[in-house]
Short mmCIF file of C-alpha atoms in Angstrom, two decimals:
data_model
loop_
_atom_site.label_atom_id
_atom_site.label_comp_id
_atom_site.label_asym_id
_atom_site.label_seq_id
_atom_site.Cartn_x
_atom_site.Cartn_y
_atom_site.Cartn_z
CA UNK A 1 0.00 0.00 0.00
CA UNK A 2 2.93 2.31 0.78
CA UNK A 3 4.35 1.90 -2.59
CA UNK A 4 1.16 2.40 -4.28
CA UNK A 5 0.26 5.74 -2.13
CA UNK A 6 3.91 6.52 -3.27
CA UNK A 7 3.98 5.62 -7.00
CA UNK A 8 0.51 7.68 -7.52
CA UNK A 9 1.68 10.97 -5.42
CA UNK A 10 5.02 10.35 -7.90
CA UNK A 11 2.62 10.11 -10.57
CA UNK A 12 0.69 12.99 -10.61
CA UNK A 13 3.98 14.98 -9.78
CA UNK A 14 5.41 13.91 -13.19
CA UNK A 15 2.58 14.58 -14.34
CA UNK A 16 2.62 18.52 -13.72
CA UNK A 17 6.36 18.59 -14.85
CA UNK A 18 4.81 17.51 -18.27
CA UNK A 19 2.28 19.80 -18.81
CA UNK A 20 4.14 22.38 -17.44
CA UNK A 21 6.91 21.17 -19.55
CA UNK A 22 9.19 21.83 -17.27
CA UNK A 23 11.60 18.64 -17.77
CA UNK A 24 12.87 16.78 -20.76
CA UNK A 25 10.84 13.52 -20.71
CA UNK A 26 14.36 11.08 -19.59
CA UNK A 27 14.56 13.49 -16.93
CA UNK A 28 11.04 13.19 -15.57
CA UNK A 29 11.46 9.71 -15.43
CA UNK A 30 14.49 10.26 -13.50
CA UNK A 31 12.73 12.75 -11.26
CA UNK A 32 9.91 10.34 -11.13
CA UNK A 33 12.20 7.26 -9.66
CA UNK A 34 13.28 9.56 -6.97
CA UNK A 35 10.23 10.72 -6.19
CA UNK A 36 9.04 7.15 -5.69
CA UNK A 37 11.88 6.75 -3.27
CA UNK A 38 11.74 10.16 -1.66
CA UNK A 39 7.99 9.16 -0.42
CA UNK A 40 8.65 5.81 0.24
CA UNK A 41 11.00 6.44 2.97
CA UNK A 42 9.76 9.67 4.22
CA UNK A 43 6.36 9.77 4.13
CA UNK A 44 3.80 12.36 2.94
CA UNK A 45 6.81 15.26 4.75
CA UNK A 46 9.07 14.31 2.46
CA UNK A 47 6.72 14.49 -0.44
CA UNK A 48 5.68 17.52 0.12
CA UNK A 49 8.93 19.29 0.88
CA UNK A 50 10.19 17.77 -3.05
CA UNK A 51 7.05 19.12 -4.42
CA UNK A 52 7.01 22.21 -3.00
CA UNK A 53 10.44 22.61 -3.71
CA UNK A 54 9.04 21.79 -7.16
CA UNK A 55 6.82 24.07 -7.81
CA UNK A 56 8.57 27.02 -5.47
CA UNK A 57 11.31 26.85 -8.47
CA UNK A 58 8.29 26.17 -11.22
CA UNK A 59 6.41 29.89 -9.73
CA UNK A 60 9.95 31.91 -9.51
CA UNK A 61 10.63 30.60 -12.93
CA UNK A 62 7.73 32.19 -14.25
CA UNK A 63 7.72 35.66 -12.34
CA UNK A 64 8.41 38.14 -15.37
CA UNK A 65 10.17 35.51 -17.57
CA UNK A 66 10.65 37.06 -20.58
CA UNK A 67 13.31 38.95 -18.84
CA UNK A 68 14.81 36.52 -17.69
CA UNK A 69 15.19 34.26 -21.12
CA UNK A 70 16.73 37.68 -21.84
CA UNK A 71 18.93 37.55 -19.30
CA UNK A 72 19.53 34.03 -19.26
CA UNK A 73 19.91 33.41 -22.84
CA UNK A 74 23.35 35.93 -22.43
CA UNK A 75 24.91 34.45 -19.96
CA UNK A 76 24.00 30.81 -18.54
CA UNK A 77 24.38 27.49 -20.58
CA UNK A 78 21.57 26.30 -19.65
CA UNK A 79 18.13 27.54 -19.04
CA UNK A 80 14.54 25.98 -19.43
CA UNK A 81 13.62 22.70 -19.24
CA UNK A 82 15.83 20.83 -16.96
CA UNK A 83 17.94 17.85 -18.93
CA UNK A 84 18.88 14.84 -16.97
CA UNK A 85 21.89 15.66 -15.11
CA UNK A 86 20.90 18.64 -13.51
CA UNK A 87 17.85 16.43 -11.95
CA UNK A 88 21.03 14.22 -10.87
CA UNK A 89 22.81 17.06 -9.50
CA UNK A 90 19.88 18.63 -7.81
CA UNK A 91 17.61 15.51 -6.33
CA UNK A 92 20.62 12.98 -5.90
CA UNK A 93 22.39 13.98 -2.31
CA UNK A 94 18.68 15.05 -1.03
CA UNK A 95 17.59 10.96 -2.33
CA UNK A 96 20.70 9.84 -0.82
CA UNK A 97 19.67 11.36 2.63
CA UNK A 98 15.98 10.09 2.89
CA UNK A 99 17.42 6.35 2.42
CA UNK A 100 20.18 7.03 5.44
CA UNK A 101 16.79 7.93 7.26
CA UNK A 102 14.78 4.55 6.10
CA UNK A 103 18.22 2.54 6.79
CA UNK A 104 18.67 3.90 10.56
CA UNK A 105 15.53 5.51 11.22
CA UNK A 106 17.13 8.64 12.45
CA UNK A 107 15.44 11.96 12.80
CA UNK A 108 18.59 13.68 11.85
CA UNK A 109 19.03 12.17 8.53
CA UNK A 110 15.51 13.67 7.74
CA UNK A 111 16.35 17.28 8.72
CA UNK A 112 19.29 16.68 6.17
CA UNK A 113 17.06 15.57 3.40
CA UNK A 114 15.14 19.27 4.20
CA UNK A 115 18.15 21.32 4.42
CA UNK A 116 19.47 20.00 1.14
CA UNK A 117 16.17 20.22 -0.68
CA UNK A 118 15.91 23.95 0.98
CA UNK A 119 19.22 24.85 -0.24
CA UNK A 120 18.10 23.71 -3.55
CA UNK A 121 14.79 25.80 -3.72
CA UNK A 122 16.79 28.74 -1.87
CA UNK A 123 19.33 28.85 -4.83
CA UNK A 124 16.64 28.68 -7.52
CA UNK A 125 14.85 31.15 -6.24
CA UNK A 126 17.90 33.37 -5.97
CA UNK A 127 18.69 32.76 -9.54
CA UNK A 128 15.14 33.33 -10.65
CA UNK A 129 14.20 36.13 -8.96
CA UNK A 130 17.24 37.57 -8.31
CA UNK A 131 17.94 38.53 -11.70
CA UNK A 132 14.67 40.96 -11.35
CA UNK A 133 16.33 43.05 -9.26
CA UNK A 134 16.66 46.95 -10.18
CA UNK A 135 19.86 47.57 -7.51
CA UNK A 136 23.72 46.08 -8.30
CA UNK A 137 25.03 42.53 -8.46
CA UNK A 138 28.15 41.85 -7.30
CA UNK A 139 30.68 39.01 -8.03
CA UNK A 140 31.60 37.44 -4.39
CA UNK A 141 35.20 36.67 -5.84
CA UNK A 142 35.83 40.47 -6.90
CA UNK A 143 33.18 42.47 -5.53
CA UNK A 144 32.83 44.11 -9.10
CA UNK A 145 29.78 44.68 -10.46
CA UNK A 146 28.92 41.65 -12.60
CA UNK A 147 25.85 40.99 -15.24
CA UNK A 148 22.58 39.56 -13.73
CA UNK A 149 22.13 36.26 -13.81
CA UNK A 150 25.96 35.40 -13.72
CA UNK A 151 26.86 32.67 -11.59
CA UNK A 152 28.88 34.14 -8.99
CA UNK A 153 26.43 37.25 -8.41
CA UNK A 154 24.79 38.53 -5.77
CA UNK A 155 21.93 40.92 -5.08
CA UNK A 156 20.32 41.76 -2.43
CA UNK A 157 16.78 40.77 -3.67
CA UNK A 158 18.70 37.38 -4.60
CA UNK A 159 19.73 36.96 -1.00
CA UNK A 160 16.47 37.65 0.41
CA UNK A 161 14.57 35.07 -2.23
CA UNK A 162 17.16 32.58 -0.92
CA UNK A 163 16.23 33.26 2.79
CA UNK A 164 12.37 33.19 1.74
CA UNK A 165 13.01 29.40 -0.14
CA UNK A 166 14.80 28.11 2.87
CA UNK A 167 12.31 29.07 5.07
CA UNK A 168 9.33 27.87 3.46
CA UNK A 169 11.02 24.19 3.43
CA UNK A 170 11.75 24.78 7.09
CA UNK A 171 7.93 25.37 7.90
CA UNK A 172 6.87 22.56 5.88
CA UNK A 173 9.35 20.17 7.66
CA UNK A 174 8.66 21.65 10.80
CA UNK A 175 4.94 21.38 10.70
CA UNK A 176 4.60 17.88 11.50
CA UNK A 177 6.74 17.70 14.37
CA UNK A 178 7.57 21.18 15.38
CA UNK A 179 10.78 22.41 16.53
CA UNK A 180 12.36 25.95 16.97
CA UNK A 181 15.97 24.03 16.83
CA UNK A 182 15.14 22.29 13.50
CA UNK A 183 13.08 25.08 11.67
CA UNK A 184 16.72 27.24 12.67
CA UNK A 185 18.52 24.36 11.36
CA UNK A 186 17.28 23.65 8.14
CA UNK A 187 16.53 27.36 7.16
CA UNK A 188 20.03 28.53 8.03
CA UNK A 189 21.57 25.34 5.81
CA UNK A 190 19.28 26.21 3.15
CA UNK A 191 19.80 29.58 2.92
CA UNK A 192 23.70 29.40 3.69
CA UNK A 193 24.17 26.73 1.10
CA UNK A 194 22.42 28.61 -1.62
CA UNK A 195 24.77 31.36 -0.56
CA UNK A 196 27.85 28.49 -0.73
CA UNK A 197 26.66 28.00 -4.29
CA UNK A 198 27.05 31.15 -4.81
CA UNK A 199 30.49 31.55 -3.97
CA UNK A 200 31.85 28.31 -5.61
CA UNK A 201 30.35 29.58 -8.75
CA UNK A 202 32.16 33.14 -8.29
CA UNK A 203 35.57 31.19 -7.42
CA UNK A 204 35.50 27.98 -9.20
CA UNK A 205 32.92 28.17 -12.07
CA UNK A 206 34.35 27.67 -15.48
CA UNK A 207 33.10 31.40 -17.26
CA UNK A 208 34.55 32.06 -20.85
CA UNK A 209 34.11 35.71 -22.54
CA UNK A 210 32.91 36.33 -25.57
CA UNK A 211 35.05 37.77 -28.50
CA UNK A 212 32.49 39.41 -30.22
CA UNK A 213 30.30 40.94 -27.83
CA UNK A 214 32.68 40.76 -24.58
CA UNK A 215 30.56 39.87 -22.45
CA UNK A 216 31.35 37.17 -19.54
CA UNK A 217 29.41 34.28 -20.19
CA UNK A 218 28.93 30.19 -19.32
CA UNK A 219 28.33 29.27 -22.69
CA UNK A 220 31.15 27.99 -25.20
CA UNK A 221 28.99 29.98 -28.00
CA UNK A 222 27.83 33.02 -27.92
CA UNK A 223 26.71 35.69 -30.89
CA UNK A 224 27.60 32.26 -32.99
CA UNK A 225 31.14 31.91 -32.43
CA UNK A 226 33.38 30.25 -30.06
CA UNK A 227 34.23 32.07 -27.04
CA UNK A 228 37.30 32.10 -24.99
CA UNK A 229 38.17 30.41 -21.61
CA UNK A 230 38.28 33.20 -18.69
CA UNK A 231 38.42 31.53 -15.11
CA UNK A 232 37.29 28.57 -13.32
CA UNK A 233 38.19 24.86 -13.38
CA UNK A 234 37.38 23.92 -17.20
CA UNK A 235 34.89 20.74 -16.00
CA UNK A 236 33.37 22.68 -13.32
CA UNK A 237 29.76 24.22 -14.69
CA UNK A 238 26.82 24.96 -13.23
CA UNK A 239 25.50 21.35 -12.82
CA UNK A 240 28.65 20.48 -10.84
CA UNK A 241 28.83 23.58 -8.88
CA UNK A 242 24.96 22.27 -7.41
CA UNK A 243 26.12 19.02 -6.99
CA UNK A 244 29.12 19.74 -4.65
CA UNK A 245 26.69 22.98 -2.84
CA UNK A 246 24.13 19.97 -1.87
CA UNK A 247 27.22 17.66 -1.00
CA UNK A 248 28.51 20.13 1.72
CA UNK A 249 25.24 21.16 2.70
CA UNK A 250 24.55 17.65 3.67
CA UNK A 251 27.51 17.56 5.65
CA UNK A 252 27.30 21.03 7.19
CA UNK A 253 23.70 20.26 8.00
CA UNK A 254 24.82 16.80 9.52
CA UNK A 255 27.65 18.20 11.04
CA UNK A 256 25.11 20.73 12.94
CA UNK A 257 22.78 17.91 13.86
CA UNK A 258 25.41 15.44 15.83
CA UNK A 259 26.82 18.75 17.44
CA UNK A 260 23.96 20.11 18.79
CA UNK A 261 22.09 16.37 19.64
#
């Protein structure tokens, strides 16, 4: 019966990722696995912290986005619907966490599956709707002004998106089993490792600039020609950069957990 209950919540949240066309189809099958797994071992909290990490990123995708594509289309290498690996590299560590908490039935395992998944709807919400804002962005590495929507950049409205993503997973996790400690927990890891995302992009991020136009970019081409490596480890994009935020916010989260219990 479990597995049922879980298969058809899975179900219908594929389901919405297709209409809303929101995923390539290999990837909602991907997201749909997880998903099966997610509320297997967690229950109907851990569904509904995935899905409303889901469709917290789906509604800040859509807040004024033809600016964004704008925006987007300049500078990031991807944008849209979400391939494959970035479903990997956003839902695998947060997976990984909720079968630690079916394996040894520990609370603390589950707080780690909801700081991860807030740190994931914290960063896309500071990459969505951070790009709206009218003040400066600035590049955590240099502290120059940078484009919006470069990886690397902060803003102010960014920052405070983050903070808003992190704490709406932190209520939902919370509101089963209340706890001051773990809705502080789980919305400072959230918001913190969006803000560690952040930074690795700014130092690590492979960027290239464009010959043509000059802009700073993530793209190999841009205005149809080739562009030219700038900084950053070469392998590093922006799929890897989530993958290693939600890696150390599972361990910073963890970390907080056995110190504080």
């Amino acid at each position: 019966m479990e597995l049922l209950f879980s298969l058809g919540l899975s179900a219908f949240l594929a389901l919405v990722a297709i209409y809303k066309k929101a995923l390539t189809y290999f990837a909602t099958l991907i997201a749909f696995l997880s998903s099966v797994v997610i509320t297997y071992c967690g229950g109907i909290p851990a569904f509904l912290v995935l899905a409303m990490t889901f469709i917290g990123t789906l509604v800040a995708d859509k807040v004024s986005i033809g600016r964004k594509e704008q925006i987007f289309d300049s500078t990031n290498e991807k944008h849209g619907r979400r391939d494959t690996i970035q479903i990997l590299c956003n839902v695998g560590v947060a997976t990984g966490a909720i079968l630690l908490y079916e394996i040894f039935k520990d609370e603390k395992f589950f707080w780690v599956y909801a700081s991860v998944m807030a740190s994931s709807l914290a960063d896309s919400m500071a990459s969505e709707i951070g790009v709206l804002t009218k003040g400066k962005t600035f590049d955590l590495r240099t502290g120059k002004v940078v484009e919006r929507g470069m990886s690397g950049g902060v803003s102010v409205l960014g920052l405070q998106a983050s903070f808003v993503g992190a704490l709406t997973i932190a209520l939902i996790t919370m509101s089963f089993d209340f706890s001051i400690l773990g809705l502080g927990i789980v919305t400072f890891c959230g918001w913190f490792g969006a803000f560690i995302d952040s930074l690795l992009g700014a130092l690590f991020q492979v960027k290239y600039r464009c010959f043509i136009c000059q802009k700073l970019t993530e793209k190999r081409i841009h205005c149809k020609h080739e562009t030219i490596y700038q900084s950053g480890i070469r392998w590093l994009n922006n799929d890897a950069v989530n993958l290693c935020n939600n890696i150390i916010t599972f361990f910073i989260s963890l970390s907080i957990l056995i110190f504080l219990y």
